[in-house]
């Protein structure tokens, strides 16, 4: 069933390209239908899911692939990956709905996003390092063409910068994977076997070097400070649906890699680097929030809040490597919060980027000072923007509160110094409330005049993301029941 979920969008992409040009508008409806089917399959997967044994996977599939290096087609899910699989399917469906009104090369765009959906889902279910790397690299290629082909402004330059930065990171990641392969006895790229044997245990220098390579590759993708500079231009010049997928799905590949690869396979090195990782997380939280506060461009502001929110995840995962005292339960809470934040950030920031696309579509500008009093001509946009702003700043009743509360509860209990990141929440509240005031309140002026309110496809896509954020904020238990056993298992692996 997992293979069907992963490769159904790819098969649909081939079918979309076969649609005659005379009826190519039908490609968008095919795109919506196939993403809806894929989401339904992931929901069915969730309904049938039962937590596997420690270091095990549910719905496991395995086949011979590259036997010469002991690499196989090996896939499966657990509590770390299943929520990201379902979240990714939701985001791709929302983007397909949002794209219904587009007229620019609909066949090519639908096929490219369906291909991107396959590589994204494939990465989250991969249980072999080579398979993980293949999907990781293909996601870079697909997003490059999304930005360059359908972006605006300096899209070609931003796409090239994105590609070069992230591809360089992927090369560092490959070096780390090869280091794990060489250290393993017998040599293997299988994730479960590498987790079980921890091949670099007792070799601090080699383990530290391999972890450094892996951290570099994943930190660029996340992105954390100082490897974030590709992100704001890529988001600013990307199409709305490209930004939603980039922030909602692709950034999670970095933090997921920390939890899936770096932490359980290199536990001693992770513990040795824990305070460095925590420091990077704290700096990312504060720097991302402060720079976002200084932005006049709404889309760049949201891009920098991604640096801020991903910093919370890095902070929590770093705390998992601190073994002092009786803090196992607190560290497990922090990891649960980190995974919840991955899901929450994907939904909330995906919605905000889709709403940012409405500004550019209507008025050709993201400049917040160009608008004013927009609530009068666009009340639906004002409502969704307000929900997205409150969700992003972590207000109770939204998924962001559930995630950040767990992150700080677990982190501060294990390491009180992590409270240094708390001002990031206050700054985030300030920047979103200021944006809300500048764009929507007061007299209608500037580009807000004759501004058309949201179309049904725009309301449905962004609204779906925000309603799910509210659902998780009010009823988090179904999500936490899936994540918590995997978090406790991960804490046990890191503590070996």
CSV table of C-alpha atoms in Angstrom, one decimal:
chain,number,residue,atom,x,y,z
A,1,UNK,CA,0.0,0.0,0.0
A,2,UNK,CA,2.9,2.4,0.7
A,3,UNK,CA,4.3,2.0,-2.7
A,4,UNK,CA,0.9,2.8,-4.2
A,5,UNK,CA,0.7,6.0,-2.1
A,6,UNK,CA,4.2,7.0,-3.2
A,7,UNK,CA,4.1,6.3,-6.9
A,8,UNK,CA,0.4,7.0,-7.7
A,9,UNK,CA,1.2,10.7,-8.2
A,10,UNK,CA,4.1,9.8,-10.5
A,11,UNK,CA,1.9,7.6,-12.6
A,12,UNK,CA,-0.7,10.5,-12.7
A,13,UNK,CA,2.1,12.9,-13.8
A,14,UNK,CA,2.7,10.7,-16.9
A,15,UNK,CA,-1.0,10.6,-17.6
A,16,UNK,CA,-1.3,14.4,-17.3
A,17,UNK,CA,1.4,14.9,-19.8
A,18,UNK,CA,-0.5,12.7,-22.3
A,19,UNK,CA,-3.5,15.0,-22.2
A,20,UNK,CA,-3.9,16.8,-25.5
A,21,UNK,CA,-3.1,20.5,-25.5
A,22,UNK,CA,-6.6,21.3,-26.8
A,23,UNK,CA,-8.0,20.2,-23.4
A,24,UNK,CA,-5.0,20.8,-21.2
A,25,UNK,CA,-7.2,22.7,-18.7
A,26,UNK,CA,-8.5,19.3,-17.6
A,27,UNK,CA,-5.0,18.6,-16.2
A,28,UNK,CA,-5.8,20.7,-13.2
A,29,UNK,CA,-8.9,18.7,-12.4
A,30,UNK,CA,-6.9,15.4,-12.8
A,31,UNK,CA,-4.3,16.9,-10.5
A,32,UNK,CA,-7.0,17.6,-7.8
A,33,UNK,CA,-8.6,14.2,-8.2
A,34,UNK,CA,-5.3,12.3,-7.9
A,35,UNK,CA,-4.1,14.2,-4.9
A,36,UNK,CA,-7.5,13.7,-3.2
A,37,UNK,CA,-7.2,9.9,-3.9
A,38,UNK,CA,-3.7,9.9,-2.5
A,39,UNK,CA,-4.8,11.7,0.6
A,40,UNK,CA,-7.6,9.3,1.1
A,41,UNK,CA,-5.1,6.4,0.9
A,42,UNK,CA,-2.9,8.1,3.6
A,43,UNK,CA,-5.9,8.5,5.9
A,44,UNK,CA,-6.7,4.8,5.4
A,45,UNK,CA,-3.1,4.1,6.3
A,46,UNK,CA,-3.4,6.2,9.5
A,47,UNK,CA,-6.7,4.3,10.4
A,48,UNK,CA,-4.9,1.0,10.1
A,49,UNK,CA,-1.7,2.0,11.7
A,50,UNK,CA,-0.5,0.3,14.9
A,51,UNK,CA,2.7,1.3,16.5
A,52,UNK,CA,5.5,-1.1,15.6
A,53,UNK,CA,8.1,-2.6,17.9
A,54,UNK,CA,11.0,-0.3,18.8
A,55,UNK,CA,13.3,0.1,15.8
A,56,UNK,CA,10.6,-1.4,13.6
A,57,UNK,CA,8.4,-0.1,10.9
A,58,UNK,CA,4.7,-0.5,10.0
A,59,UNK,CA,3.5,-1.4,6.5
A,60,UNK,CA,7.1,-2.4,5.6
A,61,UNK,CA,8.0,-3.3,2.0
A,62,UNK,CA,11.4,-4.5,0.8
A,63,UNK,CA,12.9,-5.6,-2.5
A,64,UNK,CA,16.4,-6.1,-3.9
A,65,UNK,CA,17.7,-3.0,-5.6
A,66,UNK,CA,21.6,-2.4,-5.5
A,67,UNK,CA,22.8,-5.6,-3.9
A,68,UNK,CA,26.5,-4.8,-4.6
A,69,UNK,CA,26.4,-2.2,-1.8
A,70,UNK,CA,23.7,-3.8,0.2
A,71,UNK,CA,21.1,-1.2,-0.6
A,72,UNK,CA,17.5,-2.2,-1.1
A,73,UNK,CA,14.1,-0.7,-1.9
A,74,UNK,CA,13.1,-0.6,1.7
A,75,UNK,CA,10.1,1.5,2.9
A,76,UNK,CA,7.9,1.8,6.0
A,77,UNK,CA,6.4,4.2,8.5
A,78,UNK,CA,6.4,4.9,12.2
A,79,UNK,CA,5.2,7.7,14.5
A,80,UNK,CA,7.9,10.0,13.2
A,81,UNK,CA,7.1,9.6,9.5
A,82,UNK,CA,3.4,8.9,9.3
A,83,UNK,CA,2.2,12.4,10.4
A,84,UNK,CA,4.5,13.9,7.8
A,85,UNK,CA,3.2,11.6,5.1
A,86,UNK,CA,-0.4,12.7,5.8
A,87,UNK,CA,0.6,16.3,6.2
A,88,UNK,CA,2.3,16.2,2.8
A,89,UNK,CA,-0.7,14.7,1.1
A,90,UNK,CA,-2.9,17.5,2.6
A,91,UNK,CA,-0.6,20.2,1.4
A,92,UNK,CA,-0.3,18.9,-2.1
A,93,UNK,CA,-4.1,18.6,-2.3
A,94,UNK,CA,-4.5,22.2,-1.1
A,95,UNK,CA,-2.0,23.4,-3.7
A,96,UNK,CA,-3.9,21.6,-6.4
A,97,UNK,CA,-7.1,23.3,-5.3
A,98,UNK,CA,-5.4,26.6,-5.2
A,99,UNK,CA,-4.0,26.1,-8.7
A,100,UNK,CA,-7.4,25.5,-10.3
A,101,UNK,CA,-7.6,29.1,-11.5
A,102,UNK,CA,-4.1,29.1,-13.0
A,103,UNK,CA,-3.7,29.3,-16.8
A,104,UNK,CA,0.0,29.1,-17.2
A,105,UNK,CA,1.0,25.8,-18.8
A,106,UNK,CA,-1.4,23.7,-16.6
A,107,UNK,CA,-0.2,20.3,-17.9
A,108,UNK,CA,3.5,20.9,-17.1
A,109,UNK,CA,2.7,22.5,-13.7
A,110,UNK,CA,0.4,19.7,-12.6
A,111,UNK,CA,2.9,17.0,-13.8
A,112,UNK,CA,5.8,18.7,-12.0
A,113,UNK,CA,3.9,19.0,-8.7
A,114,UNK,CA,2.7,15.4,-8.9
A,115,UNK,CA,6.3,14.3,-9.4
A,116,UNK,CA,7.3,16.5,-6.5
A,117,UNK,CA,4.6,14.8,-4.4
A,118,UNK,CA,6.1,11.3,-5.2
A,119,UNK,CA,9.6,12.3,-4.2
A,120,UNK,CA,8.4,14.0,-1.0
A,121,UNK,CA,6.3,11.0,0.1
A,122,UNK,CA,9.1,8.7,-0.9
A,123,UNK,CA,11.6,10.4,1.3
A,124,UNK,CA,9.4,10.2,4.4
A,125,UNK,CA,8.9,6.5,4.0
A,126,UNK,CA,12.4,5.6,2.9
A,127,UNK,CA,14.3,3.1,5.2
A,128,UNK,CA,17.5,3.0,3.1
A,129,UNK,CA,20.0,5.8,3.0
A,130,UNK,CA,20.5,5.6,-0.8
A,131,UNK,CA,16.8,5.7,-1.4
A,132,UNK,CA,16.5,8.6,1.0
A,133,UNK,CA,19.3,10.4,-0.8
A,134,UNK,CA,17.7,9.8,-4.3
A,135,UNK,CA,14.4,11.4,-3.1
A,136,UNK,CA,16.2,14.2,-1.3
A,137,UNK,CA,18.1,15.2,-4.5
A,138,UNK,CA,15.1,14.8,-6.8
A,139,UNK,CA,13.1,17.2,-4.6
A,140,UNK,CA,15.8,19.9,-5.2
A,141,UNK,CA,15.6,19.4,-9.0
A,142,UNK,CA,11.8,19.6,-9.0
A,143,UNK,CA,11.6,22.7,-6.8
A,144,UNK,CA,14.2,24.4,-9.0
A,145,UNK,CA,11.9,24.0,-12.0
A,146,UNK,CA,8.9,25.2,-10.0
A,147,UNK,CA,10.6,28.4,-9.0
A,148,UNK,CA,12.3,29.1,-12.4
A,149,UNK,CA,9.3,28.1,-14.5
A,150,UNK,CA,6.4,29.7,-12.6
A,151,UNK,CA,8.1,32.3,-10.4
A,152,UNK,CA,8.2,36.0,-10.8
A,153,UNK,CA,10.7,38.8,-10.1
A,154,UNK,CA,14.2,37.4,-10.1
A,155,UNK,CA,13.0,33.9,-10.2
A,156,UNK,CA,15.8,32.5,-12.3
A,157,UNK,CA,18.4,33.9,-10.0
A,158,UNK,CA,16.6,32.7,-6.9
A,159,UNK,CA,16.1,29.3,-8.3
A,160,UNK,CA,19.7,29.0,-9.1
A,161,UNK,CA,20.7,30.1,-5.6
A,162,UNK,CA,18.3,27.6,-4.1
A,163,UNK,CA,19.7,24.8,-6.2
A,164,UNK,CA,23.3,25.5,-5.6
A,165,UNK,CA,23.0,25.9,-1.9
A,166,UNK,CA,20.8,22.8,-1.3
A,167,UNK,CA,22.7,20.7,-3.8
A,168,UNK,CA,26.0,21.5,-2.0
A,169,UNK,CA,24.2,20.4,1.2
A,170,UNK,CA,23.2,17.2,-0.4
A,171,UNK,CA,26.8,16.4,-1.4
A,172,UNK,CA,27.8,16.8,2.3
A,173,UNK,CA,24.9,14.5,3.2
A,174,UNK,CA,26.1,11.9,0.8
A,175,UNK,CA,29.6,12.0,2.3
A,176,UNK,CA,28.1,11.4,5.7
A,177,UNK,CA,26.0,8.5,4.4
A,178,UNK,CA,29.2,6.9,2.9
A,179,UNK,CA,30.9,7.3,6.2
A,180,UNK,CA,28.1,5.4,7.9
A,181,UNK,CA,28.3,2.7,5.2
A,182,UNK,CA,32.1,2.3,5.6
A,183,UNK,CA,31.9,2.1,9.4
A,184,UNK,CA,29.1,-0.6,9.3
A,185,UNK,CA,30.0,-4.2,9.6
A,186,UNK,CA,28.8,-5.7,7.4
A,187,UNK,CA,28.6,-2.6,5.1
A,188,UNK,CA,25.0,-1.5,4.6
A,189,UNK,CA,22.8,1.5,3.8
A,190,UNK,CA,19.8,0.0,5.6
A,191,UNK,CA,18.5,2.5,8.2
A,192,UNK,CA,17.2,-0.1,10.6
A,193,UNK,CA,20.4,-2.0,10.6
A,194,UNK,CA,22.5,1.1,11.1
A,195,UNK,CA,20.3,2.2,14.0
A,196,UNK,CA,20.6,-1.2,15.6
A,197,UNK,CA,24.4,-1.4,15.4
A,198,UNK,CA,25.3,2.3,15.8
A,199,UNK,CA,28.5,1.6,13.8
A,200,UNK,CA,30.6,4.6,15.0
A,201,UNK,CA,30.0,4.0,18.7
A,202,UNK,CA,33.2,4.4,20.7
A,203,UNK,CA,34.9,6.3,17.8
A,204,UNK,CA,34.3,10.0,18.8
A,205,UNK,CA,36.5,11.6,16.1
A,206,UNK,CA,35.1,9.6,13.2
A,207,UNK,CA,31.5,9.9,14.6
A,208,UNK,CA,31.9,13.6,15.0
A,209,UNK,CA,33.1,14.1,11.4
A,210,UNK,CA,30.3,12.0,10.0
A,211,UNK,CA,27.7,13.8,12.1
A,212,UNK,CA,29.2,17.2,10.9
A,213,UNK,CA,28.7,16.2,7.3
A,214,UNK,CA,25.1,15.0,7.9
A,215,UNK,CA,24.3,18.1,10.0
A,216,UNK,CA,25.6,20.4,7.2
A,217,UNK,CA,23.5,18.7,4.6
A,218,UNK,CA,20.3,18.8,6.6
A,219,UNK,CA,20.9,22.2,8.2
A,220,UNK,CA,21.0,23.8,4.7
A,221,UNK,CA,17.7,22.1,3.9
A,222,UNK,CA,16.0,23.0,7.2
A,223,UNK,CA,17.3,25.9,7.0
A,224,UNK,CA,19.1,27.0,10.2
A,225,UNK,CA,21.2,30.1,10.7
A,226,UNK,CA,23.7,30.6,9.1
A,227,UNK,CA,22.6,28.4,6.2
A,228,UNK,CA,19.3,30.1,5.6
A,229,UNK,CA,20.3,32.8,3.1
A,230,UNK,CA,18.8,31.0,0.1
A,231,UNK,CA,15.4,30.8,1.7
A,232,UNK,CA,14.0,34.4,1.6
A,233,UNK,CA,14.7,35.0,-2.2
A,234,UNK,CA,13.4,31.6,-3.1
A,235,UNK,CA,10.2,32.2,-1.3
A,236,UNK,CA,9.7,35.7,-2.5
A,237,UNK,CA,10.1,34.8,-6.2
A,238,UNK,CA,8.4,31.4,-6.1
A,239,UNK,CA,4.7,31.0,-7.1
A,240,UNK,CA,2.4,30.7,-4.1
A,241,UNK,CA,1.9,27.0,-4.4
A,242,UNK,CA,5.7,26.5,-4.8
A,243,UNK,CA,6.3,28.5,-1.5
A,244,UNK,CA,3.6,26.4,0.2
A,245,UNK,CA,5.3,23.1,-0.7
A,246,UNK,CA,8.8,24.4,-0.1
A,247,UNK,CA,7.9,25.6,3.4
A,248,UNK,CA,5.3,23.0,4.3
A,249,UNK,CA,7.1,19.9,3.0
A,250,UNK,CA,10.6,20.4,1.8
A,251,UNK,CA,12.0,22.1,4.9
A,252,UNK,CA,10.8,19.2,7.0
A,253,UNK,CA,13.1,16.9,5.1
A,254,UNK,CA,16.0,18.5,7.1
A,255,UNK,CA,14.5,18.2,10.6
A,256,UNK,CA,13.1,14.7,9.8
A,257,UNK,CA,16.6,13.7,8.7
A,258,UNK,CA,17.9,14.8,12.2
A,259,UNK,CA,15.4,12.6,13.9
A,260,UNK,CA,15.5,9.6,11.5
A,261,UNK,CA,19.2,9.5,10.7
A,262,UNK,CA,21.6,11.6,12.8
A,263,UNK,CA,20.1,11.1,16.2
A,264,UNK,CA,19.6,7.3,16.3
A,265,UNK,CA,22.6,6.3,14.1
A,266,UNK,CA,25.1,8.5,15.8
A,267,UNK,CA,23.9,8.8,19.4
A,268,UNK,CA,27.2,9.5,21.0
A,269,UNK,CA,28.2,12.2,18.6
A,270,UNK,CA,24.7,13.7,18.9
A,271,UNK,CA,25.1,13.9,22.7
A,272,UNK,CA,28.6,15.5,22.3
A,273,UNK,CA,27.2,18.1,19.9
A,274,UNK,CA,24.0,18.7,21.8
A,275,UNK,CA,24.7,22.1,23.2
A,276,UNK,CA,26.0,23.3,19.8
A,277,UNK,CA,22.8,22.2,18.2
A,278,UNK,CA,20.7,23.8,21.0
A,279,UNK,CA,22.7,27.1,20.5
A,280,UNK,CA,22.0,27.0,16.7
A,281,UNK,CA,18.3,26.4,17.5
A,282,UNK,CA,18.1,29.4,19.9
A,283,UNK,CA,19.9,31.7,17.5
A,284,UNK,CA,17.6,30.6,14.6
A,285,UNK,CA,14.5,31.3,16.8
A,286,UNK,CA,15.6,34.8,17.8
A,287,UNK,CA,17.3,35.8,14.5
A,288,UNK,CA,14.4,34.6,12.4
A,289,UNK,CA,11.9,36.5,14.5
A,290,UNK,CA,13.9,39.7,14.6
A,291,UNK,CA,14.6,39.9,10.9
A,292,UNK,CA,11.0,39.0,10.1
A,293,UNK,CA,9.9,42.0,12.3
A,294,UNK,CA,12.0,44.3,10.1
A,295,UNK,CA,10.5,43.2,6.8
A,296,UNK,CA,8.2,45.4,4.6
A,297,UNK,CA,7.6,42.6,2.2
A,298,UNK,CA,4.9,40.3,3.5
A,299,UNK,CA,6.2,37.1,1.8
A,300,UNK,CA,9.8,37.7,3.0
A,301,UNK,CA,8.4,38.2,6.5
A,302,UNK,CA,6.7,34.8,6.4
A,303,UNK,CA,9.8,33.3,5.0
A,304,UNK,CA,11.9,34.5,8.0
A,305,UNK,CA,9.3,33.2,10.4
A,306,UNK,CA,10.0,29.8,8.9
A,307,UNK,CA,13.6,30.2,10.1
A,308,UNK,CA,12.2,31.0,13.5
A,309,UNK,CA,9.8,28.1,13.7
A,310,UNK,CA,12.3,25.6,12.4
A,311,UNK,CA,14.6,26.8,15.1
A,312,UNK,CA,12.2,25.6,17.7
A,313,UNK,CA,12.4,22.1,16.2
A,314,UNK,CA,16.2,22.1,16.1
A,315,UNK,CA,16.2,23.3,19.7
A,316,UNK,CA,14.0,20.5,20.9
A,317,UNK,CA,16.0,17.8,19.0
A,318,UNK,CA,19.2,19.2,20.5
A,319,UNK,CA,17.8,18.9,24.0
A,320,UNK,CA,17.2,15.2,23.3
A,321,UNK,CA,20.9,14.7,23.5
A,322,UNK,CA,21.3,16.0,27.1
A,323,UNK,CA,21.4,13.0,29.5
A,324,UNK,CA,22.1,14.8,32.8
A,325,UNK,CA,19.6,14.0,35.6
A,326,UNK,CA,16.3,12.2,35.4
A,327,UNK,CA,15.1,14.1,32.3
A,328,UNK,CA,14.1,11.2,30.0
A,329,UNK,CA,10.4,12.0,30.1
A,330,UNK,CA,11.0,15.8,29.6
A,331,UNK,CA,13.2,15.1,26.6
A,332,UNK,CA,10.5,12.8,25.1
A,333,UNK,CA,8.0,15.6,25.5
A,334,UNK,CA,10.4,18.0,23.6
A,335,UNK,CA,10.8,15.5,20.8
A,336,UNK,CA,7.0,15.0,20.6
A,337,UNK,CA,6.7,18.8,20.4
A,338,UNK,CA,9.3,18.9,17.6
A,339,UNK,CA,7.4,16.5,15.4
A,340,UNK,CA,4.1,18.2,16.2
A,341,UNK,CA,5.7,21.5,15.2
A,342,UNK,CA,6.7,20.0,11.8
A,343,UNK,CA,3.1,19.2,11.1
A,344,UNK,CA,1.8,22.5,12.5
A,345,UNK,CA,4.3,24.7,10.6
A,346,UNK,CA,3.5,22.9,7.4
A,347,UNK,CA,-0.2,23.6,7.7
A,348,UNK,CA,0.0,27.2,9.0
A,349,UNK,CA,2.8,28.5,6.9
A,350,UNK,CA,1.4,26.7,3.8
A,351,UNK,CA,-1.8,28.7,4.4
A,352,UNK,CA,0.0,32.0,4.8
A,353,UNK,CA,2.0,31.5,1.6
A,354,UNK,CA,-1.2,30.8,-0.3
A,355,UNK,CA,-2.7,33.9,1.1
A,356,UNK,CA,0.4,35.9,0.1
A,357,UNK,CA,-0.1,34.6,-3.4
A,358,UNK,CA,-3.5,36.3,-3.4
A,359,UNK,CA,-1.9,39.7,-2.8
A,360,UNK,CA,0.4,39.3,-5.8
A,361,UNK,CA,-2.3,37.9,-8.0
A,362,UNK,CA,-4.6,40.9,-7.3
A,363,UNK,CA,-2.2,43.8,-7.0
A,364,UNK,CA,1.2,42.6,-8.0
A,365,UNK,CA,2.9,43.5,-4.8
A,366,UNK,CA,3.8,42.0,-1.4
A,367,UNK,CA,4.6,45.4,0.1
A,368,UNK,CA,2.6,45.8,3.3
A,369,UNK,CA,2.6,49.6,3.1
A,370,UNK,CA,0.9,49.4,-0.3
A,371,UNK,CA,-2.3,48.2,1.4
A,372,UNK,CA,-4.6,49.5,4.1
A,373,UNK,CA,-8.1,48.9,5.2
A,374,UNK,CA,-8.3,45.7,3.2
A,375,UNK,CA,-10.8,44.1,5.6
A,376,UNK,CA,-13.6,46.1,4.0
A,377,UNK,CA,-13.3,44.9,0.4
A,378,UNK,CA,-11.9,41.4,1.3
A,379,UNK,CA,-13.5,40.2,4.5
A,380,UNK,CA,-12.8,36.5,3.8
A,381,UNK,CA,-9.1,37.2,3.2
A,382,UNK,CA,-9.1,39.2,6.5
A,383,UNK,CA,-10.6,36.3,8.4
A,384,UNK,CA,-8.2,33.7,7.1
A,385,UNK,CA,-5.2,36.0,7.5
A,386,UNK,CA,-6.2,36.6,11.1
A,387,UNK,CA,-6.5,32.9,11.8
A,388,UNK,CA,-3.2,32.3,10.1
A,389,UNK,CA,-1.5,35.0,12.1
A,390,UNK,CA,-2.9,33.8,15.5
A,391,UNK,CA,-2.0,30.2,14.6
A,392,UNK,CA,1.6,31.1,13.7
A,393,UNK,CA,2.2,33.1,16.9
A,394,UNK,CA,1.1,30.1,19.0
A,395,UNK,CA,-2.2,31.2,20.4
A,396,UNK,CA,-4.1,28.4,22.3
A,397,UNK,CA,-6.7,26.6,20.2
A,398,UNK,CA,-4.2,26.2,17.3
A,399,UNK,CA,-1.7,23.5,16.6
A,400,UNK,CA,1.2,25.9,17.1
A,401,UNK,CA,0.4,26.2,20.8
A,402,UNK,CA,0.4,22.4,21.3
A,403,UNK,CA,3.7,22.1,19.6
A,404,UNK,CA,5.5,25.1,21.2
A,405,UNK,CA,4.1,24.3,24.7
A,406,UNK,CA,5.6,20.8,24.5
A,407,UNK,CA,8.9,22.0,23.1
A,408,UNK,CA,9.4,24.6,25.9
A,409,UNK,CA,8.0,22.4,28.6
A,410,UNK,CA,10.4,19.5,27.8
A,411,UNK,CA,13.3,21.7,26.9
A,412,UNK,CA,13.3,24.0,29.9
A,413,UNK,CA,12.8,21.0,32.2
A,414,UNK,CA,15.9,19.4,30.7
A,415,UNK,CA,17.9,22.5,30.2
A,416,UNK,CA,16.7,25.8,31.8
A,417,UNK,CA,19.0,27.9,29.5
A,418,UNK,CA,16.7,27.1,26.6
A,419,UNK,CA,14.3,29.7,28.1
A,420,UNK,CA,16.5,32.2,26.2
A,421,UNK,CA,14.4,31.3,23.1
A,422,UNK,CA,11.1,32.3,24.7
A,423,UNK,CA,11.3,36.0,23.5
A,424,UNK,CA,10.9,34.6,20.0
A,425,UNK,CA,7.2,33.9,20.7
A,426,UNK,CA,6.7,37.5,21.8
A,427,UNK,CA,8.5,38.9,18.7
A,428,UNK,CA,6.4,36.7,16.4
A,429,UNK,CA,3.2,37.9,18.0
A,430,UNK,CA,4.4,41.5,17.5
A,431,UNK,CA,5.3,41.1,13.8
A,432,UNK,CA,2.0,39.3,12.9
A,433,UNK,CA,-0.2,41.8,14.8
A,434,UNK,CA,1.7,44.7,13.1
A,435,UNK,CA,1.2,43.1,9.7
A,436,UNK,CA,-2.5,42.6,10.5
A,437,UNK,CA,-2.9,46.2,11.5
A,438,UNK,CA,-1.0,47.7,8.5
A,439,UNK,CA,-2.8,45.7,5.9
A,440,UNK,CA,-6.4,45.3,7.1
A,441,UNK,CA,-7.3,48.1,9.5
A,442,UNK,CA,-8.1,51.8,8.9
A,443,UNK,CA,-9.5,53.4,5.8
A,444,UNK,CA,-9.3,51.5,2.5
A,445,UNK,CA,-6.3,53.0,0.5
A,446,UNK,CA,-3.6,52.2,-2.0
A,447,UNK,CA,-3.8,48.8,-3.6
A,448,UNK,CA,-6.6,47.8,-1.4
A,449,UNK,CA,-9.1,49.7,-3.5
A,450,UNK,CA,-11.0,47.5,-5.9
A,451,UNK,CA,-9.3,44.4,-4.3
A,452,UNK,CA,-11.2,41.2,-5.1
A,453,UNK,CA,-11.9,38.9,-2.2
A,454,UNK,CA,-11.0,35.2,-2.2
A,455,UNK,CA,-12.3,32.9,-4.8
A,456,UNK,CA,-13.7,29.5,-3.6
A,457,UNK,CA,-10.6,27.6,-4.6
A,458,UNK,CA,-8.4,30.0,-2.6
A,459,UNK,CA,-10.7,29.9,0.4
A,460,UNK,CA,-10.9,26.1,0.3
A,461,UNK,CA,-7.2,25.5,0.1
A,462,UNK,CA,-6.0,27.9,2.8
A,463,UNK,CA,-9.1,27.3,4.9
A,464,UNK,CA,-8.5,23.6,4.9
A,465,UNK,CA,-5.0,24.0,6.3
A,466,UNK,CA,-6.2,26.4,9.0
A,467,UNK,CA,-9.1,24.2,10.0
A,468,UNK,CA,-6.8,21.3,10.4
A,469,UNK,CA,-4.5,23.5,12.6
A,470,UNK,CA,-7.6,24.3,14.8
A,471,UNK,CA,-8.6,20.6,14.9
A,472,UNK,CA,-5.1,19.7,16.2
A,473,UNK,CA,-5.2,22.6,18.6
A,474,UNK,CA,-8.5,21.5,20.1
A,475,UNK,CA,-8.2,17.7,19.8
A,476,UNK,CA,-4.4,16.9,19.7
A,477,UNK,CA,-4.7,13.4,21.2
A,478,UNK,CA,-5.1,11.4,17.9
A,479,UNK,CA,-1.9,13.0,16.6
A,480,UNK,CA,0.0,12.7,19.9
A,481,UNK,CA,-0.9,9.0,20.2
A,482,UNK,CA,1.0,8.3,17.0
A,483,UNK,CA,4.0,10.5,17.8
A,484,UNK,CA,4.6,9.8,21.5
A,485,UNK,CA,5.7,6.1,21.3
A,486,UNK,CA,8.2,6.9,18.6
A,487,UNK,CA,9.5,9.9,20.6
A,488,UNK,CA,10.2,7.6,23.6
A,489,UNK,CA,11.9,5.1,21.4
A,490,UNK,CA,14.1,7.8,19.9
A,491,UNK,CA,15.1,9.1,23.3
A,492,UNK,CA,16.1,5.6,24.3
A,493,UNK,CA,18.2,5.2,21.1
A,494,UNK,CA,20.0,8.6,21.8
A,495,UNK,CA,20.7,7.5,25.3
A,496,UNK,CA,22.5,4.3,24.4
